[in-house]
Amino acid sequence: MSNAQEFLDLLKHSMEVSPEGYMKSYSGLATFFRAKYRPDWETGAPLDVALVGVPSDLGLTQRTGARHGPREIRNQSSNVLYYNPLLMMSPFGKLAVGDIGDVLIPSPFDLKLVAEAIESTYQRFVDRNIIPVSAGGDHSVTYPILKALGRKEPLGCIHIDAHLDLAGELNGTDLHHGCPFIKGSREGFIDPKRTVHIAIRDPYVLMETYGEEVGMTTINIDRFYDLGVDAVAAEARRIVGDGPTYISIDIDALDPAYAPGTGTPVVGGITSYEAKRLLHGLRGLNIVGADLVEVSPPFDSAGITSLAGAQLMFELLCLVVENRLRSQSIN
Amino acid sequence: MSNAQEFLDLLKHSMEVSPEGYMKSYSGLATFFRAKYRPDWETGAPLDVALVGVPSDLGLTQRTGARHGPREIRNQSSNVLYYNPLLMMSPFGKLAVGDIGDVLIPSPFDLKLVAEAIESTYQRFVDRNIIPVSAGGDHSVTYPILKALGRKEPLGCIHIDAHLDLAGELNGTDLHHGCPFIKGSREGFIDPKRTVHIAIRDPYVLMETYGEEVGMTTINIDRFYDLGVDAVAAEARRIVGDGPTYISIDIDALDPAYAPGTGTPVVGGITSYEAKRLLHGLRGLNIVGADLVEVSPPFDSAGITSLAGAQLMFELLCLVVENRLRSQSIN
Amino acid sequence: MSNAQEFLDLLKHSMEVSPEGYMKSYSGLATFFRAKYRPDWETGAPLDVALVGVPSDLGLTQRTGARHGPREIRNQSSNVLYYNPLLMMSPFGKLAVGDIGDVLIPSPFDLKLVAEAIESTYQRFVDRNIIPVSAGGDHSVTYPILKALGRKEPLGCIHIDAHLDLAGELNGTDLHHGCPFIKGSREGFIDPKRTVHIAIRDPYVLMETYGEEVGMTTINIDRFYDLGVDAVAAEARRIVGDGPTYISIDIDALDPAYAPGTGTPVVGGITSYEAKRLLHGLRGLNIVGADLVEVSPPFDSAGITSLAGAQLMFELLCLVVENRLRSQSIN
Amino acid sequence: MSNAQEFLDLLKHSMEVSPEGYMKSYSGLATFFRAKYRPDWETGAPLDVALVGVPSDLGLTQRTGARHGPREIRNQSSNVLYYNPLLMMSPFGKLAVGDIGDVLIPSPFDLKLVAEAIESTYQRFVDRNIIPVSAGGDHSVTYPILKALGRKEPLGCIHIDAHLDLAGELNGTDLHHGCPFIKGSREGFIDPKRTVHIAIRDPYVLMETYGEEVGMTTINIDRFYDLGVDAVAAEARRIVGDGPTYISIDIDALDPAYAPGTGTPVVGGITSYEAKRLLHGLRGLNIVGADLVEVSPPFDSAGITSLAGAQLMFELLCLVVENRLRSQSIN
Amino acid sequence: MSNAQEFLDLLKHSMEVSPEGYMKSYSGLATFFRAKYRPDWETGAPLDVALVGVPSDLGLTQRTGARHGPREIRNQSSNVLYYNPLLMMSPFGKLAVGDIGDVLIPSPFDLKLVAEAIESTYQRFVDRNIIPVSAGGDHSVTYPILKALGRKEPLGCIHIDAHLDLAGELNGTDLHHGCPFIKGSREGFIDPKRTVHIAIRDPYVLMETYGEEVGMTTINIDRFYDLGVDAVAAEARRIVGDGPTYISIDIDALDPAYAPGTGTPVVGGITSYEAKRLLHGLRGLNIVGADLVEVSPPFDSAGITSLAGAQLMFELLCLVVENRLRSQSIN
Amino acid sequence: MSNAQEFLDLLKHSMEVSPEGYMKSYSGLATFFRAKYRPDWETGAPLDVALVGVPSDLGLTQRTGARHGPREIRNQSSNVLYYNPLLMMSPFGKLAVGDIGDVLIPSPFDLKLVAEAIESTYQRFVDRNIIPVSAGGDHSVTYPILKALGRKEPLGCIHIDAHLDLAGELNGTDLHHGCPFIKGSREGFIDPKRTVHIAIRDPYVLMETYGEEVGMTTINIDRFYDLGVDAVAAEARRIVGDGPTYISIDIDALDPAYAPGTGTPVVGGITSYEAKRLLHGLRGLNIVGADLVEVSPPFDSAGITSLAGAQLMFELLCLVVENRLRSQSIN
């Protein structure tokens, strides 16, 4: 980017806060990365990428609070600047990127209604060719997203998490936060052979052995460190290949020192640098959507979990924007 | 109590922690007020009063976390001593008082199953003539309790809260935390004419006018201060009379300065001294059960909400024990 | 309000979040009281009352952080419901009330530029006959507001604070947070004889004796409790009379137990109930603007200061709306 | 005080931080109220009043941490200004008031050594006619202070606390934090008939009945509110009369909402305004020493307990200085 | 583990909370890992492994609070699941593992009495062939444990800590938290040649050179990173060999980012992943007891220190159980 | 150091707290590392190294609070011991090292006045041949320090930070916290060819390309991890060579997990171990001054940022002392 001023001029059109204000992280309503607030996304100017909050945490079984995730990630995202110095790109300026607000959660009491509302919203993104980058909410929000995005064609899936999330029905429902990838796979929205689980350290062997049977790959935390982060990224790229791919990050993939504010923390996770580097290693994949889930502000400390969540969501946004720009230039 | 040593000897039989240890608030597993842990309450020695945790917060509509209430109230209750200096009595020593553990919550996803499990547990208390003093959980746990305790005869009800909790169905259920007293009354478990709501400051006029129609009394926060706490207690006594009466305290009756850790805080509440004095003014009523709900530890600060909850639960315990002793001496 | 449904229907047009969503305090972008976001207030539909954030804290001399006030007050304001049960009114539904966002602070380094930007924005409110209800920021934001609102006619002023704020120049500026009322009075924007300072407990006798000389009234904290809150309200009404009046609340008027999150806390203040009751006692005055300042989230605990600030700002909004409705019905 | 500038000039000689700096609460090493640091109090210029830290908490039986009290009270005391607006006086300027640092605690393992070290230090204050105003530490530090100050003549004692502190030996020692006033009285350092306990709400009836037998007065929390704070102050004045008197404040006299950071919190206490007003009501007594104890920073929240402790210590300092000035003018 | 259901059935007999409840981390009294509460360990069914709390922190010289460790570790341990996915084993199901409660601390004032009480309790474990896995308390609790466990035969010792803990007498006692390994070695309860100190970064060269003289090994933090965690584990295995070995972990071995809640934090420590991997590398050793000490909840943030402590205690439990099972199958 | 007692004797003369007390981290006024308080540094005994607080944060553009840095770093520095076990040296004992207090900040409103006051103070250090080791304050304090120290000869500069700090004028000033190194270089106080920026991860490419043009070296975070910390240290040594060199550490170089309390946190930073090891790798350089800036206590959690800041400041002190001792032995 040779001309900073030119870039700043471009930026003015993407930001909710005026150009004089966007350097001030405390100023103005908090939108994701201070992007334009676009509640009119269906009726207003076309949108390429939607930043979406999904404030539902009914799928949690232990510590709740992820419903407060979107607000606090928005708040902390003001501390993330508009330019990615390691990827040397900005997700703003060239595409229409907007914060469309939160998915309307119809009920805090009924997982089925919640899942339907999410699916329906994301179907409308698909219909308008808008790529969604989402902030949860708990991990149960991912299944209805996969359902909408993977309906035409099963997606590859890069899943970064402390837990495998291949659990079965619990207390009468299979829509809880431990199910998105088993349901997504069984129902054909993700392709198990193009699915990889990274940083896992939960008691997965007690879960159904579905993952192995259908050909998913698991890189548990020991393997993660034995391989090193760059090799893990390479392995993930190999697994998902060129097809449409979804990335889902559970913030509890990070160690509790980096992400105390989450519902089911597991000691012994990766660092935030490793998570960023891993994502940078996924450049060039055909990413058609992504989410960052399980940030639970009531259990956070000093906002560091929301800040880490915001940063990883920003990295996801960069990957998504880059892919869209590339595919546009091809077509 | 003329003889401290005699009392301390009595006490030894009531405490989970040994006599040398019960002065140390940090020592031993946390039971309510360090009372004996009695998971064997149905099969072991008979119990007069059960201290019960009800860790369900599915009935909340805004900020959750009350599911963590019983544990933290237990933890802070170690700071509450075994003697009530203002009532000049101890709830321990003369009756069998035990911590029976938590009601088993069958599902975090289904309010109906939760309500059934609570009702069923409390029915077993009724069957064994055990008086329950409970710690929530959110206020939705009170309806099934009322159902079990008020089945034979509608109860009088002293309800101390920022909110009226006479709301109707919301998002498809009337089992949420705003309903216990309208449901309890409509279904005949509480007697509306013997029901009084104290310290109210929520937008109650928008709720159904059910309360007024059926003869409930509301002492809102302005009236509370205009009357003064002693007159409020007298008015409550007058309303409930001599019949069997239930006391339900929502910790959000206290101002957020005293109880930040709660789901729907309302600025401008009463102090903890006023709450204690109000309860002391209720001595001699025929209290057949009581609860303290809506302590939400994830939103607490320095444990003060749990500590205030523990203290108020202790005052409830004193009232309940005194009534049982009186009724025993009569019979 | 006889018809709750009718009211709820009205409400739908005032809220940023859709009607199904506005019961959920965690959902959607945080605007003040979930009012419509109206960054288009100058070009879009006319507005009666503007909710405004003024995120500047350069006027502070001790602990900063009030620049983060507007965001956190917005966030906590979702816990304040749309109806005032003690005044039995809602500020929404009948007037156009919107959150216009934050005043753009041109520089965090130059108090003069900040004051000019604030004054200029509020002049535009005056020009459009919009009543501003503001959230600071530190108390230095009040002087430029008074300058804009009091230009035509000096305003009466009800000032609730731990400090007199009649200090002189400090470190080369008289625009710091201890000056708004001496500057406002000296320059003719407020009428000292119609000015009252309430709840004061700072070392005011060392300040210039300007206040007494020009006929301001001070009700210090001892006098506040000697009179009682209702008499204080009556005295304030008597002093400001029927003329146009401004109310300015520094959150440090509350005791640090109620408002730890502020820049210059002073032990021994009033309770939040007393503050609400005082404001209720000011009904019927000709309030032409109001602010709530000095909430400093980095020093807060469990959000109680922001929550108290939001509640008091809501009370101010109710007073302002009631006055506007009354004056409209007269004219 | 007619001349602010004159006063400020006086002040320069009393403050550790230079005159330009003393308005900045964050600047410079934290001494109590930014008074001159006087570790040379025995060899340097004479001192009238010593501000002293006593960082020992070995006398605690439940939650420790009061050893950190002096540092945090010093830190927060920078937020307390040098002038008392309600008493209309400053403790600085006319007498030599200095922060002499902390009593050197010889061992964290041996209460007897600690008590001896404290007594020895305070004996040196007595020898030099220096009045000590102290910050604990836990309440066990008061006994050795009383021993040094009351050696010549038993002191009257105003004791403000949630607990009576008339307990006997526990775990082999009678030097723990529940003993100072029974030991002080039994050994003749305080005069029980001139001793009053205020705001008490612990299970005192289980303690030895020593207090009643020897003629001490107890104003428990109910009596406190029945009388009102001004009458309580009057009663305390009547009890201690004109003789030399010591004031000891346990911060847990305040409600946990005002003082969460303490070792044995008791719900239902007084407010910080009431504590200040009570102290103001004690003006004119012959106060020869005072302490503020049991601030436990690890359990505090947002520093409010340390801030309240600093403010009450400041009020004690004002009383002490006023008394010394009066006695000097007499002699 | 081929059959998850079979395992879950086994589990039911090991858990305090009923099978339906054990998935809910907030439900029921907190025991270590929700294991059965076994205060009847001496009179009830035989026990193989005792989970023990030792709530004494009198041995600390700086920041206290470790007395609250056992309760909070129990509380957070509910977030640790019953299966170790990296070791692919569960400590439950095959052996009788129970939480026996806390060692009764006879006095918070006398280190000698505390040490005697601990030693006596652990002697009773030895007599019953019960392996103890303990949670402190400060590090002073380890010496009496070593005394009981190493009486027959000196133990090998793997000591993971920021500090060497080979200090001499301080303030008149050699029972403080810096002494366990010098006393244990001098008195013959541990074998210095089979002792290794790992992750050390305190000013050890100032300590007595006892360690080197008697043949202990120190792997300081630089050496830890130069070798890598797997080589460190191998070196530790080599040093302790096949003999009976004790593992003692001071949580301050972790960096303060991972473990802020501790008494003497030292910046620049290891991560929690490294600590887990180090322990996994110790599989197959003859571990006869283990402890995790110095978790100080009052200085913690978001519970991460207690959670890390719980996880490391779980890893110790797995090692101990595996060793007992192996030795049983041999004998 | 063969003789611990001898060293401890030396130490007594360097510590503010008496020898019996310096083991107690909570005791006495907080000076940096408990060094002697030397406000008389210009008139008293000569000083070799000055520990200095610079409590100004007016240069911040986002989150303020660094003005509270010096006090909290002093407070936490009591947890850092007087001996560096990895460098095997103590900075105390051989040179006169004292805490001279804070630079007097003349105004919180005027960056120019602040910069002049800092420069003037440091010029006095230069004049007296005192080496300053400073704690900020925000990074804007470094420019005037460089101006004083680099006046005779441009300094080499090792700059460890998340941000390049080569920004231009913003909101009318080039004295804000993003400018120190561009101004220092342009004005000839640092030598760009002998300047290296380490751990950078801000959007530097948008900054002026000044750094590259004038020959500065940037080791961004990816390069940091690709090289490894020892190679980074070697590269830094190569760049600065033997000439006089300044080290400036912005605490946000650390990841927010290690340093949440800072004004512009950037996710994905280095660990505190890596920072210590990097500094150890800089031994033997000709360090003529150093600072540690941007610790912002209001945003900290559990004091870990202040503690990390204190530790890194201690490492800087060791480097500075070692260099002065070496240069003294040469001359």
PDB file of N, CA, C and O in Angstrom, chain C residues 88-123:
ATOM      1  N   MET C  88     -44.784   6.786  36.663  1.00  0.00           N
ATOM      2  CA  MET C  88     -45.881   6.236  35.856  1.00  0.00           C
ATOM      3  C   MET C  88     -45.956   6.873  34.478  1.00  0.00           C
ATOM      4  O   MET C  88     -46.996   7.368  34.037  1.00  0.00           O
ATOM      5  N   MET C  89     -44.836   6.851  33.799  1.00  0.00           N
ATOM      6  CA  MET C  89     -44.777   7.374  32.433  1.00  0.00           C
ATOM      7  C   MET C  89     -43.639   6.696  31.687  1.00  0.00           C
ATOM      8  O   MET C  89     -42.759   6.095  32.298  1.00  0.00           O
ATOM      9  N   SER C  90     -43.686   6.793  30.376  1.00  0.00           N
ATOM     10  CA  SER C  90     -42.557   6.347  29.569  1.00  0.00           C
ATOM     11  C   SER C  90     -42.077   7.524  28.741  1.00  0.00           C
ATOM     12  O   SER C  90     -42.884   8.297  28.221  1.00  0.00           O
ATOM     13  N   PRO C  91     -40.762   7.675  28.618  1.00  0.00           N
ATOM     14  CA  PRO C  91     -40.285   8.770  27.765  1.00  0.00           C
ATOM     15  C   PRO C  91     -40.399   8.442  26.274  1.00  0.00           C
ATOM     16  O   PRO C  91     -40.132   9.295  25.439  1.00  0.00           O
ATOM     17  N   PHE C  92     -40.739   7.211  25.998  1.00  0.00           N
ATOM     18  CA  PHE C  92     -40.816   6.794  24.592  1.00  0.00           C
ATOM     19  C   PHE C  92     -42.265   6.761  24.124  1.00  0.00           C
ATOM     20  O   PHE C  92     -43.193   6.680  24.917  1.00  0.00           O
ATOM     21  N   GLY C  93     -42.445   6.792  22.849  1.00  0.00           N
ATOM     22  CA  GLY C  93     -43.784   6.580  22.293  1.00  0.00           C
ATOM     23  C   GLY C  93     -44.442   7.853  21.813  1.00  0.00           C
ATOM     24  O   GLY C  93     -45.006   7.888  20.721  1.00  0.00           O
ATOM     25  N   LYS C  94     -44.355   8.915  22.584  1.00  0.00           N
ATOM     26  CA  LYS C  94     -45.063  10.144  22.183  1.00  0.00           C
ATOM     27  C   LYS C  94     -44.167  11.174  21.514  1.00  0.00           C
ATOM     28  O   LYS C  94     -44.616  11.943  20.689  1.00  0.00           O
ATOM     29  N   LEU C  95     -42.905  11.203  21.877  1.00  0.00           N
ATOM     30  CA  LEU C  95     -41.968  12.134  21.247  1.00  0.00           C
ATOM     31  C   LEU C  95     -40.930  11.343  20.450  1.00  0.00           C
ATOM     32  O   LEU C  95     -40.751  10.150  20.682  1.00  0.00           O
ATOM     33  N   ALA C  96     -40.274  12.029  19.562  1.00  0.00           N
ATOM     34  CA  ALA C  96     -39.172  11.400  18.830  1.00  0.00           C
ATOM     35  C   ALA C  96     -37.907  11.530  19.668  1.00  0.00           C
ATOM     36  O   ALA C  96     -37.352  12.627  19.800  1.00  0.00           O
ATOM     37  N   VAL C  97     -37.513  10.423  20.249  1.00  0.00           N
ATOM     38  CA  VAL C  97     -36.318  10.379  21.091  1.00  0.00           C
ATOM     39  C   VAL C  97     -35.305   9.471  20.411  1.00  0.00           C
ATOM     40  O   VAL C  97     -35.635   8.336  20.068  1.00  0.00           O
ATOM     41  N   GLY C  98     -34.101   9.935  20.206  1.00  0.00           N
ATOM     42  CA  GLY C  98     -33.114   9.099  19.527  1.00  0.00           C
ATOM     43  C   GLY C  98     -31.730   9.259  20.102  1.00  0.00           C
ATOM     44  O   GLY C  98     -31.409  10.278  20.720  1.00  0.00           O
ATOM     45  N   ASP C  99     -30.918   8.227  19.916  1.00  0.00           N
ATOM     46  CA  ASP C  99     -29.512   8.274  20.290  1.00  0.00           C
ATOM     47  C   ASP C  99     -28.752   8.766  19.069  1.00  0.00           C
ATOM     48  O   ASP C  99     -28.692   8.072  18.051  1.00  0.00           O
ATOM     49  N   ILE C 100     -28.177   9.956  19.150  1.00  0.00           N
ATOM     50  CA  ILE C 100     -27.530  10.507  17.964  1.00  0.00           C
ATOM     51  C   ILE C 100     -26.052  10.138  17.892  1.00  0.00           C
ATOM     52  O   ILE C 100     -25.338  10.585  17.001  1.00  0.00           O
ATOM     53  N   GLY C 101     -25.604   9.308  18.832  1.00  0.00           N
ATOM     54  CA  GLY C 101     -24.185   8.952  18.854  1.00  0.00           C
ATOM     55  C   GLY C 101     -23.402   9.910  19.726  1.00  0.00           C
ATOM     56  O   GLY C 101     -23.964  10.576  20.593  1.00  0.00           O
ATOM     57  N   ASP C 102     -22.092   9.950  19.500  1.00  0.00           N
ATOM     58  CA  ASP C 102     -21.228  10.786  20.334  1.00  0.00           C
ATOM     59  C   ASP C 102     -20.850  12.081  19.632  1.00  0.00           C
ATOM     60  O   ASP C 102     -20.680  12.103  18.404  1.00  0.00           O
ATOM     61  N   VAL C 103     -20.691  13.134  20.416  1.00  0.00           N
ATOM     62  CA  VAL C 103     -20.050  14.334  19.882  1.00  0.00           C
ATOM     63  C   VAL C 103     -18.652  13.933  19.424  1.00  0.00           C
ATOM     64  O   VAL C 103     -17.937  13.228  20.145  1.00  0.00           O
ATOM     65  N   LEU C 104     -18.289  14.373  18.248  1.00  0.00           N
ATOM     66  CA  LEU C 104     -16.955  14.060  17.755  1.00  0.00           C
ATOM     67  C   LEU C 104     -15.924  14.915  18.498  1.00  0.00           C
ATOM     68  O   LEU C 104     -15.936  16.145  18.391  1.00  0.00           O
ATOM     69  N   ILE C 105     -15.067  14.256  19.248  1.00  0.00           N
ATOM     70  CA  ILE C 105     -14.041  14.974  20.000  1.00  0.00           C
ATOM     71  C   ILE C 105     -12.842  15.190  19.080  1.00  0.00           C
ATOM     72  O   ILE C 105     -12.203  14.221  18.661  1.00  0.00           O
ATOM     73  N   PRO C 106     -12.524  16.427  18.752  1.00  0.00           N
ATOM     74  CA  PRO C 106     -11.504  16.652  17.711  1.00  0.00           C
ATOM     75  C   PRO C 106     -10.094  16.305  18.170  1.00  0.00           C
ATOM     76  O   PRO C 106      -9.245  15.989  17.335  1.00  0.00           O
ATOM     77  N   SER C 107      -9.845  16.344  19.472  1.00  0.00           N
ATOM     78  CA  SER C 107      -8.473  16.100  19.940  1.00  0.00           C
ATOM     79  C   SER C 107      -8.505  15.694  21.398  1.00  0.00           C
ATOM     80  O   SER C 107      -9.232  16.286  22.188  1.00  0.00           O
ATOM     81  N   PRO C 108      -7.707  14.717  21.757  1.00  0.00           N
ATOM     82  CA  PRO C 108      -7.609  14.402  23.186  1.00  0.00           C
ATOM     83  C   PRO C 108      -6.564  15.270  23.881  1.00  0.00           C
ATOM     84  O   PRO C 108      -6.238  15.015  25.027  1.00  0.00           O
ATOM     85  N   PHE C 109      -6.034  16.259  23.181  1.00  0.00           N
ATOM     86  CA  PHE C 109      -4.907  17.015  23.722  1.00  0.00           C
ATOM     87  C   PHE C 109      -5.222  18.486  23.991  1.00  0.00           C
ATOM     88  O   PHE C 109      -4.393  19.192  24.535  1.00  0.00           O
ATOM     89  N   ASP C 110      -6.394  18.956  23.582  1.00  0.00           N
ATOM     90  CA  ASP C 110      -6.610  20.404  23.586  1.00  0.00           C
ATOM     91  C   ASP C 110      -8.020  20.722  24.073  1.00  0.00           C
ATOM     92  O   ASP C 110      -9.007  20.585  23.345  1.00  0.00           O
ATOM     93  N   LEU C 111      -8.109  21.189  25.335  1.00  0.00           N
ATOM     94  CA  LEU C 111      -9.415  21.451  25.941  1.00  0.00           C
ATOM     95  C   LEU C 111     -10.219  22.501  25.175  1.00  0.00           C
ATOM     96  O   LEU C 111     -11.445  22.445  25.142  1.00  0.00           O
ATOM     97  N   LYS C 112      -9.539  23.442  24.598  1.00  0.00           N
ATOM     98  CA  LYS C 112     -10.242  24.517  23.902  1.00  0.00           C
ATOM     99  C   LYS C 112     -10.939  23.962  22.648  1.00  0.00           C
ATOM    100  O   LYS C 112     -12.115  24.261  22.410  1.00  0.00           O
ATOM    101  N   LEU C 113     -10.228  23.170  21.895  1.00  0.00           N
ATOM    102  CA  LEU C 113     -10.837  22.561  20.703  1.00  0.00           C
ATOM    103  C   LEU C 113     -12.032  21.691  21.108  1.00  0.00           C
ATOM    104  O   LEU C 113     -13.064  21.667  20.431  1.00  0.00           O
ATOM    105  N   VAL C 114     -11.873  20.964  22.203  1.00  0.00           N
ATOM    106  CA  VAL C 114     -12.960  20.104  22.654  1.00  0.00           C
ATOM    107  C   VAL C 114     -14.191  20.936  23.005  1.00  0.00           C
ATOM    108  O   VAL C 114     -15.314  20.648  22.581  1.00  0.00           O
ATOM    109  N   ALA C 115     -13.970  22.005  23.763  1.00  0.00           N
ATOM    110  CA  ALA C 115     -15.092  22.848  24.178  1.00  0.00           C
ATOM    111  C   ALA C 115     -15.795  23.455  22.967  1.00  0.00           C
ATOM    112  O   ALA C 115     -17.035  23.520  22.902  1.00  0.00           O
ATOM    113  N   GLU C 116     -15.014  23.875  21.997  1.00  0.00           N
ATOM    114  CA  GLU C 116     -15.624  24.466  20.793  1.00  0.00           C
ATOM    115  C   GLU C 116     -16.469  23.436  20.044  1.00  0.00           C
ATOM    116  O   GLU C 116     -17.559  23.731  19.558  1.00  0.00           O
ATOM    117  N   ALA C 117     -15.950  22.216  19.948  1.00  0.00           N
ATOM    118  CA  ALA C 117     -16.698  21.187  19.222  1.00  0.00           C
ATOM    119  C   ALA C 117     -18.013  20.869  19.937  1.00  0.00           C
ATOM    120  O   ALA C 117     -19.056  20.669  19.300  1.00  0.00           O
ATOM    121  N   ILE C 118     -17.955  20.807  21.260  1.00  0.00           N
ATOM    122  CA  ILE C 118     -19.184  20.517  22.006  1.00  0.00           C
ATOM    123  C   ILE C 118     -20.181  21.661  21.826  1.00  0.00           C
ATOM    124  O   ILE C 118     -21.348  21.446  21.489  1.00  0.00           O
ATOM    125  N   GLU C 119     -19.715  22.871  22.040  1.00  0.00           N
ATOM    126  CA  GLU C 119     -20.616  24.020  21.914  1.00  0.00           C
ATOM    127  C   GLU C 119     -21.278  24.049  20.546  1.00  0.00           C
ATOM    128  O   GLU C 119     -22.490  24.254  20.416  1.00  0.00           O
ATOM    129  N   SER C 120     -20.478  23.815  19.530  1.00  0.00           N
ATOM    130  CA  SER C 120     -20.998  23.878  18.168  1.00  0.00           C
ATOM    131  C   SER C 120     -22.075  22.817  17.934  1.00  0.00           C
ATOM    132  O   SER C 120     -23.106  23.073  17.312  1.00  0.00           O
ATOM    133  N   THR C 121     -21.850  21.623  18.452  1.00  0.00           N
ATOM    134  CA  THR C 121     -22.856  20.567  18.280  1.00  0.00           C
ATOM    135  C   THR C 121     -24.155  20.932  19.000  1.00  0.00           C
ATOM    136  O   THR C 121     -25.258  20.790  18.440  1.00  0.00           O
ATOM    137  N   TYR C 122     -24.024  21.430  20.222  1.00  0.00           N
ATOM    138  CA  TYR C 122     -25.228  21.742  20.996  1.00  0.00           C
ATOM    139  C   TYR C 122     -25.950  22.960  20.427  1.00  0.00           C
ATOM    140  O   TYR C 122     -27.168  23.079  20.547  1.00  0.00           O
ATOM    141  N   GLN C 123     -25.190  23.862  19.780  1.00  0.00           N
ATOM    142  CA  GLN C 123     -25.850  24.988  19.118  1.00  0.00           C
ATOM    143  C   GLN C 123     -26.779  24.458  18.029  1.00  0.00           C
ATOM    144  O   GLN C 123     -27.889  24.981  17.842  1.00  0.00           O
TER     145      GLN C 123
END
